[in-house]
Coordinates of C-alpha atoms in Angstrom, one line a residue:
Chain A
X1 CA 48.4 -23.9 4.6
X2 CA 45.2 -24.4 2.4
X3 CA 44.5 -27.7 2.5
X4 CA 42.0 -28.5 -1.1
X5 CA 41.5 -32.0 -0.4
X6 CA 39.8 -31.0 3.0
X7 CA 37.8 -28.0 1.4
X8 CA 36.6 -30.5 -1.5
X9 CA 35.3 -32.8 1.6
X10 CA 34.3 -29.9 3.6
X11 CA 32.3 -28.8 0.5
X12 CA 31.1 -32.6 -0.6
X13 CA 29.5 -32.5 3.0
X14 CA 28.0 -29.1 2.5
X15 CA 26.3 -30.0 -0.8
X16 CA 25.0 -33.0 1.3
X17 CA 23.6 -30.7 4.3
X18 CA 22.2 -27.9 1.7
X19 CA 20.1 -30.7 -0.2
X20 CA 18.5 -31.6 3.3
X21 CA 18.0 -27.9 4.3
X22 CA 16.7 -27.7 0.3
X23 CA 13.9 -30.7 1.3
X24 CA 12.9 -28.9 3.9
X25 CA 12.9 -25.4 2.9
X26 CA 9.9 -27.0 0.2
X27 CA 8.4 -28.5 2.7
X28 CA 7.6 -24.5 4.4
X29 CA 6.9 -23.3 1.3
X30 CA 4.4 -26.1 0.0
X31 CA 2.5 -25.0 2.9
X32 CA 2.9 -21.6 2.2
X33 CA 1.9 -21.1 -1.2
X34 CA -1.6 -23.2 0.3
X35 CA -2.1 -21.8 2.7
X36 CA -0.4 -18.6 4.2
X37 CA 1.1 -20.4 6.6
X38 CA 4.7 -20.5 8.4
X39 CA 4.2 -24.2 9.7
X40 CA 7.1 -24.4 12.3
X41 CA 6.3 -27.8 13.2
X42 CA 8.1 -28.5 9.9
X43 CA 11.1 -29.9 11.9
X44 CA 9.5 -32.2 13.8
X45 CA 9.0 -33.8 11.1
X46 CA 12.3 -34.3 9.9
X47 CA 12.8 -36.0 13.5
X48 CA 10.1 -38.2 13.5
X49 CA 11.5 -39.9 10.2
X50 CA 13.7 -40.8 11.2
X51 CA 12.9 -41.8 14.6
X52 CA 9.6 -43.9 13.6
X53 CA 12.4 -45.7 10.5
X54 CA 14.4 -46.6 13.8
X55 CA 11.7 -47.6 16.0
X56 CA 9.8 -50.1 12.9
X57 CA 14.2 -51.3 12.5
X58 CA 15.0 -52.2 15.8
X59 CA 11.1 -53.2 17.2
X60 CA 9.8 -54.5 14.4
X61 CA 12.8 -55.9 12.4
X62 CA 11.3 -54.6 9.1
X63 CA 13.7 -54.1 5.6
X64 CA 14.9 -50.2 5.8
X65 CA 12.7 -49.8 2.4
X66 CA 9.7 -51.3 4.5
X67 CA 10.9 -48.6 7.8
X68 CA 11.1 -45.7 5.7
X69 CA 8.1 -45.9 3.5
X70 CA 6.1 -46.7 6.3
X71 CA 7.2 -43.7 8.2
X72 CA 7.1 -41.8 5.5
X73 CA 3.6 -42.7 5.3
X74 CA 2.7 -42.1 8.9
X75 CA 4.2 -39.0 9.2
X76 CA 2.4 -37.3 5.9
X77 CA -0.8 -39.0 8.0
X78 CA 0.5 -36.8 10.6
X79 CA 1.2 -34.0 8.8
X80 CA -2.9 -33.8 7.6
X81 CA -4.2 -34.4 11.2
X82 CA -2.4 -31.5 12.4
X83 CA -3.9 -29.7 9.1
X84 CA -7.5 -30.7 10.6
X85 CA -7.2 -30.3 14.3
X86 CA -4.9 -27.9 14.7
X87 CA -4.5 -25.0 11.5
X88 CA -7.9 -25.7 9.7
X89 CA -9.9 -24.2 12.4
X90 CA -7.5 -21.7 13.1
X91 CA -7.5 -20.7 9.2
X92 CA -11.5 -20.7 9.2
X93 CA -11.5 -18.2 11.6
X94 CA -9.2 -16.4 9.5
X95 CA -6.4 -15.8 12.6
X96 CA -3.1 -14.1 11.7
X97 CA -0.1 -15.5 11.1
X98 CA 1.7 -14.2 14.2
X99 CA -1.4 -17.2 16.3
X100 CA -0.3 -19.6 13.1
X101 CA 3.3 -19.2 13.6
X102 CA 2.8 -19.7 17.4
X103 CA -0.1 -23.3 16.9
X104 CA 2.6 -24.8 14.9
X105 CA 5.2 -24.4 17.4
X106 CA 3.2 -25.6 20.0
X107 CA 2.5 -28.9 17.5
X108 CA 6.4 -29.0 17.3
X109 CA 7.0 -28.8 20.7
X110 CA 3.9 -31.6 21.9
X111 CA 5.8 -33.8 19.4
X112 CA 9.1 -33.3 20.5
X113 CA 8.1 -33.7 24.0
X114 CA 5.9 -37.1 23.3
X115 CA 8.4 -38.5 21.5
X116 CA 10.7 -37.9 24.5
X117 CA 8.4 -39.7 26.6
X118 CA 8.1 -42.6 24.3
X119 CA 11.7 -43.2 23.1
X120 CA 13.8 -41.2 25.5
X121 CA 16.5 -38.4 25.1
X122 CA 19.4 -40.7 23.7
X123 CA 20.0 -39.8 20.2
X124 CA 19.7 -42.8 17.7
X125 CA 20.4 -43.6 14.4
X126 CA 20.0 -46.0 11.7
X127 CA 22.5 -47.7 8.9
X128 CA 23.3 -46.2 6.1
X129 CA 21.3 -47.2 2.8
X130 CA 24.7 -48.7 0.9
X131 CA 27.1 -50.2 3.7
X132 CA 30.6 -50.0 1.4
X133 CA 33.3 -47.7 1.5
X134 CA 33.1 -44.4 0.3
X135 CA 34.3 -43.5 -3.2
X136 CA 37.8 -41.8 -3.2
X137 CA 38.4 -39.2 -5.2
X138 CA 41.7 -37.6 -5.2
X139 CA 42.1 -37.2 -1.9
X140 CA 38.0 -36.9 -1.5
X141 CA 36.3 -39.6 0.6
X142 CA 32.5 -39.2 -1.1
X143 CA 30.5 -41.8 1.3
X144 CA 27.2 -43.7 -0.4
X145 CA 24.6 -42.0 2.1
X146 CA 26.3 -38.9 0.5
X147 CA 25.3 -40.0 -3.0
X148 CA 21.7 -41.0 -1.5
X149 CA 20.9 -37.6 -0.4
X150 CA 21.9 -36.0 -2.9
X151 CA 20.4 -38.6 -5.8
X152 CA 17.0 -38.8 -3.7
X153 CA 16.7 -35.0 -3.3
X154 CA 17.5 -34.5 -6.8
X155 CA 14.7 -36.9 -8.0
X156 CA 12.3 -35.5 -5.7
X157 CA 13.3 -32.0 -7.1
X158 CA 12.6 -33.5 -10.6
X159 CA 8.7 -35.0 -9.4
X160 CA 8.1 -32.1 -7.7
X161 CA 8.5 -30.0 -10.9
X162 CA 6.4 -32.7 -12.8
X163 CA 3.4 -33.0 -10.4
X164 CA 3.4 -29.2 -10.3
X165 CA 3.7 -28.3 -14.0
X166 CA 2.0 -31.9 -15.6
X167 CA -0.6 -32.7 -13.2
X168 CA -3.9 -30.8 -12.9
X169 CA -3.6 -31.5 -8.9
X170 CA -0.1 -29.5 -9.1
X171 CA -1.5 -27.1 -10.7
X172 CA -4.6 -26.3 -8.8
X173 CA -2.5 -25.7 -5.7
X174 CA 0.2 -23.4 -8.0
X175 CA -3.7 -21.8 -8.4
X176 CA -4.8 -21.5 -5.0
X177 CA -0.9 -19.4 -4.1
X178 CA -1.7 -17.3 -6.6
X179 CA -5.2 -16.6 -5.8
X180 CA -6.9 -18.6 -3.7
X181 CA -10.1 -16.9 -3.9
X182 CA -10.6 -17.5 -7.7
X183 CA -9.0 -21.1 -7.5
X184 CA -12.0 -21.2 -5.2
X185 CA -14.4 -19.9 -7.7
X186 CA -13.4 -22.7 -10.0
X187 CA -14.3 -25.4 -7.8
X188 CA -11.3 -26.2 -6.3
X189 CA -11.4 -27.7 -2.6
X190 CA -8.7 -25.1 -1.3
X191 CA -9.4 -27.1 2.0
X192 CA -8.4 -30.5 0.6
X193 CA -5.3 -28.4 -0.9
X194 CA -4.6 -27.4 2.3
X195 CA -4.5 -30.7 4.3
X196 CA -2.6 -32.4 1.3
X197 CA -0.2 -29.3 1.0
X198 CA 0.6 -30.5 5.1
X199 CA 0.6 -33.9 4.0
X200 CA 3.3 -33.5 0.7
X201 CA 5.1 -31.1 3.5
X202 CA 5.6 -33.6 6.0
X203 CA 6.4 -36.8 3.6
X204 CA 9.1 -34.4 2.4
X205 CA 10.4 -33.4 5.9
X206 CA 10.4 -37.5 6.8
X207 CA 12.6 -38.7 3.9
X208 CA 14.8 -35.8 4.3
X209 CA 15.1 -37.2 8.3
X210 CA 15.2 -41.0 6.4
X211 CA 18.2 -39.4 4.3
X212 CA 20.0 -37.8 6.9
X213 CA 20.0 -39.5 10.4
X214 CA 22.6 -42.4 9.2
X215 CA 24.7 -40.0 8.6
X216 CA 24.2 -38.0 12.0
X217 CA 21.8 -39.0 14.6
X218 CA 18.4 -38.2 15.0
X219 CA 17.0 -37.3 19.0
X220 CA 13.5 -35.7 20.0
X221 CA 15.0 -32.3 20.0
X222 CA 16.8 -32.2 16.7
X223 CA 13.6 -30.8 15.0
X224 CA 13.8 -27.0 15.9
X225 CA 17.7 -26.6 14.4
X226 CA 16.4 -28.1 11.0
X227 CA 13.0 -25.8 11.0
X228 CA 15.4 -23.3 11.2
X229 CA 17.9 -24.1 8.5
X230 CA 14.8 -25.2 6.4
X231 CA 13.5 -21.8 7.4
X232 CA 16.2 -19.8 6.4
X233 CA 17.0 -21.7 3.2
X234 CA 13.1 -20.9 2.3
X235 CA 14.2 -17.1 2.9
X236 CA 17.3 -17.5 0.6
X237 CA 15.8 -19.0 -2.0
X238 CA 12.6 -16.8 -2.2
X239 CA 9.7 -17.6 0.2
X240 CA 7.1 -19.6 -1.6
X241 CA 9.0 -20.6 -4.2
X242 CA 9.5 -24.5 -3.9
X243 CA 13.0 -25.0 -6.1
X244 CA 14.4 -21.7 -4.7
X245 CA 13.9 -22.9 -1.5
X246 CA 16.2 -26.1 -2.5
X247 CA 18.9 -23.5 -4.0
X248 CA 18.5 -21.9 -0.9
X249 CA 19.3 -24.6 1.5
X250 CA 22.2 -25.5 -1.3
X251 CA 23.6 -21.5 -0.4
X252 CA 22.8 -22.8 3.5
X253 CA 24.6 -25.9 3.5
X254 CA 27.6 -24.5 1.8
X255 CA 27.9 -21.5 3.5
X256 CA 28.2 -23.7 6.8
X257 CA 30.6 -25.9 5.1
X258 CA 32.6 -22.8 3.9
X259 CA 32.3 -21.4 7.9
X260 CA 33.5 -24.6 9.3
X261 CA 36.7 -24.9 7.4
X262 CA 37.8 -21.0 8.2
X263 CA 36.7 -20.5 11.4
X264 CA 36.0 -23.8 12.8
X265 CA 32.8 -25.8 13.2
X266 CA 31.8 -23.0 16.2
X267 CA 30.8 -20.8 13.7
X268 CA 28.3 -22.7 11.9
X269 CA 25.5 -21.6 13.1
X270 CA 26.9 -17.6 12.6
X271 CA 27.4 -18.1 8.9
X272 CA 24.0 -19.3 8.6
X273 CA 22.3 -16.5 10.4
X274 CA 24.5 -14.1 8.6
X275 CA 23.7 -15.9 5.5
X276 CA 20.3 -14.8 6.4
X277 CA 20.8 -11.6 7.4
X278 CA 22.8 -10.5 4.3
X279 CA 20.0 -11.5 2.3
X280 CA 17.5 -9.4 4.7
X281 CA 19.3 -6.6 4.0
X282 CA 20.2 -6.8 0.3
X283 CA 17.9 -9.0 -1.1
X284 CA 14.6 -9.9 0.9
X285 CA 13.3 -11.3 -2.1
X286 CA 15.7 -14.2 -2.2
X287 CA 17.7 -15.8 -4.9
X288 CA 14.3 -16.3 -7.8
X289 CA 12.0 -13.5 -6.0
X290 CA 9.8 -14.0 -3.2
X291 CA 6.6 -15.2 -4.4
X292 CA 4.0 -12.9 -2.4
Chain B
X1 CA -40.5 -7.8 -21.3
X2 CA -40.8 -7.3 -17.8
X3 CA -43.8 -9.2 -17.6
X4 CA -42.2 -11.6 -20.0
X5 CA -39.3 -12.3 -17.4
X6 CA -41.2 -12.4 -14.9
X7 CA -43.2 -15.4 -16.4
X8 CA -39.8 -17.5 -16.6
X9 CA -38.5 -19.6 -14.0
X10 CA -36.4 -18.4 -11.3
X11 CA -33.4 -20.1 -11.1
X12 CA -31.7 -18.2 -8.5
X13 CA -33.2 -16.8 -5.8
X14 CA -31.6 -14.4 -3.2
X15 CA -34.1 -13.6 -0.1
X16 CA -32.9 -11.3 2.5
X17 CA -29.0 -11.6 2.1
X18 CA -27.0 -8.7 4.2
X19 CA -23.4 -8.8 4.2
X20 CA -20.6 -7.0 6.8
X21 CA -17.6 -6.3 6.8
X22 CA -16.5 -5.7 10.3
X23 CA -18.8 -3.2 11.9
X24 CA -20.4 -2.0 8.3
X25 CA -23.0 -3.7 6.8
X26 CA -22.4 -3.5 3.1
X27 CA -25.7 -5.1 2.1
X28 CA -28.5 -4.9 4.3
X29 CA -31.7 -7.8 3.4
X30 CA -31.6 -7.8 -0.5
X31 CA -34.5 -9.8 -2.8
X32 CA -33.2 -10.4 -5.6
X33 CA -34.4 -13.1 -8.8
X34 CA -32.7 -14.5 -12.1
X35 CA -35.0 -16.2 -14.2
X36 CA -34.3 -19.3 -16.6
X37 CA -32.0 -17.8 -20.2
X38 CA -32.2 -14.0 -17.8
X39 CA -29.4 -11.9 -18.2
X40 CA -30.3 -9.3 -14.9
X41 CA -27.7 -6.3 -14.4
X42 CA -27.5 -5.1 -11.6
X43 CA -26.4 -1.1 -11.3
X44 CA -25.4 1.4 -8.8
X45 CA -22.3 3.9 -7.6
X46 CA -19.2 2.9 -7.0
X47 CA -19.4 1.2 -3.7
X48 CA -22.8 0.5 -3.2
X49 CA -22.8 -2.9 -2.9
X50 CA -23.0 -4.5 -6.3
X51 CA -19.7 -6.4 -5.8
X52 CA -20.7 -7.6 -2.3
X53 CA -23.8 -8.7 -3.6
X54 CA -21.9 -11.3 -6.1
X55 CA -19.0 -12.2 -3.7
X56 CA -21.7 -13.0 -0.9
X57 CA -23.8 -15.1 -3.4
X58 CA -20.3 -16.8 -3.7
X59 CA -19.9 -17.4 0.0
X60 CA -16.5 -15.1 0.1
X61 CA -17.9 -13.0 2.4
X62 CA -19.5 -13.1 5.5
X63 CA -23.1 -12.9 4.6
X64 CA -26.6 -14.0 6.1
X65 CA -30.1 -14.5 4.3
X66 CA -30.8 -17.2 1.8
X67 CA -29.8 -18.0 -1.7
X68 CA -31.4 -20.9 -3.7
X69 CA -30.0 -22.1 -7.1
X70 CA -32.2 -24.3 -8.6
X71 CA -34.4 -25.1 -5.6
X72 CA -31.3 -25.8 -4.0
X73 CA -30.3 -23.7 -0.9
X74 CA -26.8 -22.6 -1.3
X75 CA -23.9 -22.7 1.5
X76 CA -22.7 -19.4 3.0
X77 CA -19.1 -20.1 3.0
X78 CA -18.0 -22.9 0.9
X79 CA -16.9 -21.0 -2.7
X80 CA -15.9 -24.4 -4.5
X81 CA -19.2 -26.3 -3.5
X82 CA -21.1 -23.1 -4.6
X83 CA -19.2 -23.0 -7.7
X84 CA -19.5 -27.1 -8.7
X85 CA -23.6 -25.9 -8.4
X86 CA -22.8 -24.7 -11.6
X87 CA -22.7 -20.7 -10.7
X88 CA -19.6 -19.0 -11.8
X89 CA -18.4 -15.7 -11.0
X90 CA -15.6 -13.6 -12.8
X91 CA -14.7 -11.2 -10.6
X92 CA -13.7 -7.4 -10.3
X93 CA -10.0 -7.9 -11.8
X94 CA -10.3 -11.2 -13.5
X95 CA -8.5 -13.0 -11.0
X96 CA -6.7 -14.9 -13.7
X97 CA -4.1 -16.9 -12.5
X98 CA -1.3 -14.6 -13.9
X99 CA 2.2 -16.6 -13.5
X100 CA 0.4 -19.6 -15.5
X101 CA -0.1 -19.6 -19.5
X102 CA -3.7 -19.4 -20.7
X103 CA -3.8 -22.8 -21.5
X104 CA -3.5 -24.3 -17.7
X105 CA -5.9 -21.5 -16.9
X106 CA -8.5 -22.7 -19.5
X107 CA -7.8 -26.3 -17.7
X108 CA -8.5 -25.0 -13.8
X109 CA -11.6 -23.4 -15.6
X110 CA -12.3 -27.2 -16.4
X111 CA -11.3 -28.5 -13.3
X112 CA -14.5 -30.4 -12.3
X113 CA -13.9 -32.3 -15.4
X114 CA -10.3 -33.2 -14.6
X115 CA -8.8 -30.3 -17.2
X116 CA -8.5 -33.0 -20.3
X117 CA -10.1 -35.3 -22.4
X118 CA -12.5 -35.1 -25.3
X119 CA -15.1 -33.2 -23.6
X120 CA -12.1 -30.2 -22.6
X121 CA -11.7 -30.2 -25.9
X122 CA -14.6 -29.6 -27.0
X123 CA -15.2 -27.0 -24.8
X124 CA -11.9 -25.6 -25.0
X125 CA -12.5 -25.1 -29.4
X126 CA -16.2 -23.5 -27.9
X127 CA -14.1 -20.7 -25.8
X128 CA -11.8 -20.3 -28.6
X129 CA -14.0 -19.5 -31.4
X130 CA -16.2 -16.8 -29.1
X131 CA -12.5 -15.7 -28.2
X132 CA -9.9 -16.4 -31.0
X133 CA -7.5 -14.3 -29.8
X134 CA -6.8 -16.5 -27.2
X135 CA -6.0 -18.9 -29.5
X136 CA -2.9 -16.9 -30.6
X137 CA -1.8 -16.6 -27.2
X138 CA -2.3 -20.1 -25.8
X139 CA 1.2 -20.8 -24.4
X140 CA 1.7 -17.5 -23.1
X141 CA 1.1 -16.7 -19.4
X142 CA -1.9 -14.8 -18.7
X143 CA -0.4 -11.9 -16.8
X144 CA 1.2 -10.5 -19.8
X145 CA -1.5 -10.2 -22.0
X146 CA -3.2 -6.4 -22.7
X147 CA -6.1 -6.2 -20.1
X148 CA -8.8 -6.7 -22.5
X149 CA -7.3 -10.6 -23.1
X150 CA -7.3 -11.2 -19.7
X151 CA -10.4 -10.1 -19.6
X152 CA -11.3 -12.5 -22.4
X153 CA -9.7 -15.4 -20.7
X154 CA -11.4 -14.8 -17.3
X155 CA -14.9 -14.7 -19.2
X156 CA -13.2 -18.1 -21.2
X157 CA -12.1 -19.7 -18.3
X158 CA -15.4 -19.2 -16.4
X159 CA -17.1 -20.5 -19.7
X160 CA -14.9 -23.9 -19.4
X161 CA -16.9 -25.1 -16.8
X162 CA -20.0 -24.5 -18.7
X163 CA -21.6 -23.0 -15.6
X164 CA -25.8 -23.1 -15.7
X165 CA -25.2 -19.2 -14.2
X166 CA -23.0 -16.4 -15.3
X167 CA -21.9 -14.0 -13.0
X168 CA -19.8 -11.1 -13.5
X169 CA -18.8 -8.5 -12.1
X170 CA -17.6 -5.2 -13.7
X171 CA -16.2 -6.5 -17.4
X172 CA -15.6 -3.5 -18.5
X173 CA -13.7 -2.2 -15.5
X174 CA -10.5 -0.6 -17.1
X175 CA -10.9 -1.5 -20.8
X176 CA -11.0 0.4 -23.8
X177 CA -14.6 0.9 -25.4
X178 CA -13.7 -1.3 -28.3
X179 CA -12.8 -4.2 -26.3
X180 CA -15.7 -3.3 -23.7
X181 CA -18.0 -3.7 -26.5
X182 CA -16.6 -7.4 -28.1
X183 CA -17.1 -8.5 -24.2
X184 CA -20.4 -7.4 -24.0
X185 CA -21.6 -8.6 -27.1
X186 CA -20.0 -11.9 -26.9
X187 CA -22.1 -12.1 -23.3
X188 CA -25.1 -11.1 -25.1
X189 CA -24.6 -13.9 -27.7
X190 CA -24.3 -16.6 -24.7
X191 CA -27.0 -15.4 -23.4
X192 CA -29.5 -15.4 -26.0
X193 CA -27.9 -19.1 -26.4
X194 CA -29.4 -19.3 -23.3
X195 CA -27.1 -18.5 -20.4
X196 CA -28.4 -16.7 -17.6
X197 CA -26.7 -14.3 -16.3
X198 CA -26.1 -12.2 -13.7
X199 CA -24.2 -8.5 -14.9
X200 CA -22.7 -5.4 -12.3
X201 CA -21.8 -3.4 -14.4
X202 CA -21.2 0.7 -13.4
X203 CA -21.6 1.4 -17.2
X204 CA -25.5 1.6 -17.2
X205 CA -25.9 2.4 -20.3
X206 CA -23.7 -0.6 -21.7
X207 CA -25.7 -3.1 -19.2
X208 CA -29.5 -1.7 -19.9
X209 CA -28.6 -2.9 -23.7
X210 CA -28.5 -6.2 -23.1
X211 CA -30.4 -6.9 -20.1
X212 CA -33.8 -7.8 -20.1
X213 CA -34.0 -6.4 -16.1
X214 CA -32.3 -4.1 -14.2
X215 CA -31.7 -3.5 -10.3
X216 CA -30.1 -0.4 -9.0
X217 CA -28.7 -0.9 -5.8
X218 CA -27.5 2.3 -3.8
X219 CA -25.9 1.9 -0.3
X220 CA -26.4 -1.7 -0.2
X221 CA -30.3 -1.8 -0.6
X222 CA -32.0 -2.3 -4.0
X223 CA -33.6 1.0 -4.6
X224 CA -35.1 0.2 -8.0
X225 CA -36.0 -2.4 -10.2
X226 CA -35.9 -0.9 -14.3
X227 CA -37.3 -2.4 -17.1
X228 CA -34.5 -1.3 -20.0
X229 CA -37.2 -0.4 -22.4
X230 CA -38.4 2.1 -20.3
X231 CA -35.2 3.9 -20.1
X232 CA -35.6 6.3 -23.2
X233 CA -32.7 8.9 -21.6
X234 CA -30.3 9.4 -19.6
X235 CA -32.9 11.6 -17.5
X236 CA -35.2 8.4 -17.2
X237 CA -31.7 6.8 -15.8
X238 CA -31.5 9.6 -13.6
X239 CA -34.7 9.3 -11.9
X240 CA -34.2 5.7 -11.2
X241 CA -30.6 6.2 -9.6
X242 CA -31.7 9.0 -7.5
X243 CA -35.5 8.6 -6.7

C-alpha cells in the first residue's frame, strides 16, 4: 500500500542528498570552466571536511563554527597546492585530459590513503549543527541538519551567482571558460584563476562534507562515491555549468530517494547510473546545455 | 615617409622570432620594428604567417627569438604579463567573450584597472564615442550582435586598457566593406592620435592606406618591406608579393 508519509520523508531526504551532490557537482565544474580539467580528487575533499571538523572537535576541543571554518580553510589551502604541484605543471605542458583525469585520481587516492594512516578506517562523525528534534510535519519528521543543508547550499547558490555575475574576479574566470586565450590577452592571470578555481572547488567540497557527515559518517574512503555523484550531477545538469550542476545533483538525489522507496535502498546506486545513462543517451548536454 | 619612420623610435622590436607548430615551423627568424605613433601592416597569403607572427609576439605560441617593448625584453609564454606591458592584440575572430553583455566585456578590457571607477568611465565614454553603436547595445550579450559590432567591441575592448601598442590581426576578416571601412578608419584616427600599431591585414590595398610601412611576409619569412607611396598599382603590389 503506498505509503505518502514515507515518500514525503524519503523525498525530504533526497532533496537533502541532491543539495550535497549539487555542492559538489560545482565544485567539478568551477574547475572545469578554469581550467579544462576533470579534477577527480573532488571527493576527497568532501572527506577531509569533515574529517579535519572532527579531528580540531575531538583533539582540539574547538566550537563546531571554529572546526568547520578552519577546515574549510585548510582544505581550500589544499585544494591550491594540489593546483601548483600537481595540475599546474601538468597543464603547462599542455597534457590531455585522459593524464589529468588520471593525476587527480592519484591526488584522491594519496589522500584517502594518508588519511587512513593518520586517523584510521573507523568511520566518524560529528553532531549535528541544531541538537532538537526534528520538525513534524504531517507525518514528516524534517530534522535541523536537514534544514542546514539545504539553507547553506541555497545561500552558497545565491553567493556564487553574486561573485560570478557582480564581481570583476567572477567574471574574469566566466572569461577564461569562454576563452581563455583572449581572457589572457586582457591581462588576466589565467594561472592565478586556475589555483583559486581549485581553491573555491575544494572550500565547496569541505562545507558540503561539514554539512553532511552528522547526518551520515564520514571515513577515508567515502570520497570516491561522492566524486561520483558530484560527477554525474555535473553531467545532468550540463558540464560546466555551475547552477546546473546543483539542479543536477537535485535530479541525483531524488532519483535515489525515488529508487530507494520502490525498489529498496539496493538500488541506489542503479538509479543513479541510469539517471546518467538516460541523459547520455537523450540529452548529453544536460538539463541548461553543456557549456563547451 | 620611409625615411621619416625610420627616424622614430622603435618601440617594439622583434629580432629573430621563429615559431612551430609541431614539426612545422610557421615563422622561421623574423626582424621586424614598430616605431613610436607607427601604424606597420604587415601583408601576405593566407597562411603565411602573419597570424603566428602576432600570436607569438603574444607568447600563445611556442616561439623562440627576442621581442623588446620598450627596451623591455618580453616573456615567451606569459600572455597576461605580455599584455599588462601595455601591448594588446585583437585577434583573428575577435575573441569576444560571447555569453557576456558588452558592458562586462568593456570591463575585462579594463581589467588591470579593476573594471570601475572614474577612470573606466572615462575610458568607457572614449570607446563609446569612436563606437556609438555600442552604446545602443550595452546590455546586450556580445555574441548576438552582427559581426561588424563584435568586431567593434573587440577593437573597444582592447582600447579599454588604453594599451601603448595596437595589434590586430585581420579586422576586416568577414565584414562587409562598409563596416570594414568605419574599422579602419576609426584605427587610422587612433593612430594619428598617436597609437602605434601593428595591422595583418590580407586586404592589402585597405592596409597600404593607412600604414606608413608595410612587410609582406610569404611562407613565414619577411620577403619585402614596402613603402605605401610607392605602391602606385596593383602591378607594383604584385611585384612585391611575388619577387
Amino acid at each position: 500500500m503506498f505509503d505518502l508519509a514515507y515518500f514525503s520523508q524519503t523525498l525530504v531526504n533526497g532533496l537533502s542528498v541532491g543539495c550535497i551532490y549539487g555542492l559538489i557537482g560545482i565544485g567539478f565544474c568551477v574547475i572545469y570552466n578554469a581550467s579544462g580539467i576533470v579534477n577527480f580528487a573532488q571527493g576527497a575533499f568532501v572527506m577531509l571536511g569533515g574529517m579535519i571538523t572532527y579531528v580540531l572537535l575531538t583533539t582540539l576541543h574547538l566550537p563546531m563554527i571554529v572546526a568547520g571554518s578552519i577546515a574549510i580553510i585548510v582544505v581550500a589551502l589544499l585544494g591550491v597546492l594540489i593546483e601548483r604541484i600537481v595540475v599546474r605543471p601538468l597543464w603547462d605542458r599542455n597534457a590531455t585530459m585522459f593524464v589529468m583525469i588520471l593525476a587527480t585520481l592519484a591526488v584522491q587516492i594519496v589522500i584517502e590513503r594518508t588519511t587512513l594512516i593518520l586517523v584510521g578506517d573507523q568511520p566518524k562523525s560529528i553532531p549535528v549543527f541544531t541538537d532538537l528534534p526534528p520538525i513534524r510535519i504531517g507525518g514528516v519528521s524534517i530534522g535541523y541538519q536537514t534544514l542546514w543543508i539545504i539553507g547553506v547550499s541555497l545561500v552558497l547558490i545565491a553567493l556564487l551567482a553574486l561573485f560570478f555575475q557582480k564581481t570583476l574576479v567572477g567574471r574574469a574566470m566566466r572569461a577564461c571558460s569562454i576563452n581563455r586565450e583572449a581572457a589572457a590577452l586582457q591581462g588576466i592571470p589565467v594561472s592565478r584563476m586556475l589555483a583559486l578555481s581549485f581553491a573555491l572547488s575544494a572550500a565547496l567540497g569541505a562545507i558540503a562534507g561539514i554539512l553532511l557527515t552528522p547526518t551520515q559518517f564520514t571515513a577515508f574512503n567515502v570520497g570516491t562515491p561522492f566524486a561520483i555523484s558530484g560527477f554525474i550531477a555535473a553531467i545532468v545538469g550540463g558540464f560546466g555549468r555551475p547552477f546546473g550542476a546543483f539542479l543536477g545533483g537535485i535530479a541525483l538525489g531524488l532519483a535515489q530517494a525515488l529508487a530507494v522507496f520502490g525498489l529498496g535502498s539496493g538500488l541506489k546506486n542503479v538509479a543513479a547510473l541510469s539517471v546518467l545513462l538516460i541523459f547520455l543517451f537523450l540529452r548529453p548536454s544536460g538539463i541548461l546545455g553543456a557549456a563547451k | 615617409m620611409m625615411s621619416e619612420s625610420r627616424s622614430r623610435e622603435k618601440i617594439l622590436e622583434i629580432q629573430a622570432l621563429s615559431a612551430r607548430y609541431g614539426q612545422i615551423e610557421a615563422l622561421h627568424s623574423v626582424d621586424l620594428d614598430v616605431g613610436e605613433g607607427e601604424l606597420v601592416a604587415v601583408l601576405g597569403p593566407n597562411g603565411a604567417g602573419k597570424s603566428t607572427l602576432l600570436r607569438s609576439v603574444m607568447g600563445l605560441t611556442s616561439s623562440t627569438g627576442t621581442v623588446r617593448f620598450r627596451d623591455k625584453i618580453l616573456p615567451r609564454r606569459d600572455t597576461s604579463a605580455i599584455a599588462r606591458s601595455g601591448i594588446v592584440l585583437v585577434p583573428e575572430g575577435r575573441g569576444i567573450f560571447g555569453p557576456m553583455t558588452v558592458q562586462e566585456n568593456l570591463q575585462l578590457g579594463a581589467y588591470l584597472i579593476g573594471g570601475r571607477g572614474a577612470d573606466f568611465e572615462r575610458r568607457r565614454e572614449k570607446v563609446l564615442a569612436l563606437f556609438p553603436r555600442l552604446k545602443e547595445r550595452l546590455t546586450q550579450t556580445a555574441g548576438s550582435m552582427s559581426g561588424g559590432e563584435q568586431q567593434m567591441l573587440a577593437v573597444g575592448r582592447a582600447l579599454m586598457s588604453e594599451p601603448r601598442l595596437l595589434l590586430l590581426d585581420e579586422p576586416s576578416l568577414g565584414l562587409a566593406p562598409k563596416v570594414t571601412a568605419e574599422i579602419l578608419e576609426t584605427l587610422g584616427r587612433l593612430n594619428r592620435d598617436g597609437l602605434p600599431i601593428l595591422l595583418v591585414e590580407q586586404k592589402a590595398p585597405l592596409a597600404l592606406k593607412l600604414a606608413n610601412r608595410a612587410y609582406v611576409v610569404s611562407n613565414g619569412r619577411i620577403s619585402a618591406q614596402i613603402d605605401p607611396r610607392e605602391i602606385k598599382s596593383h602591378a607594383d603590389l604584385a611585384h612585391h608579393y611575388f619577387n
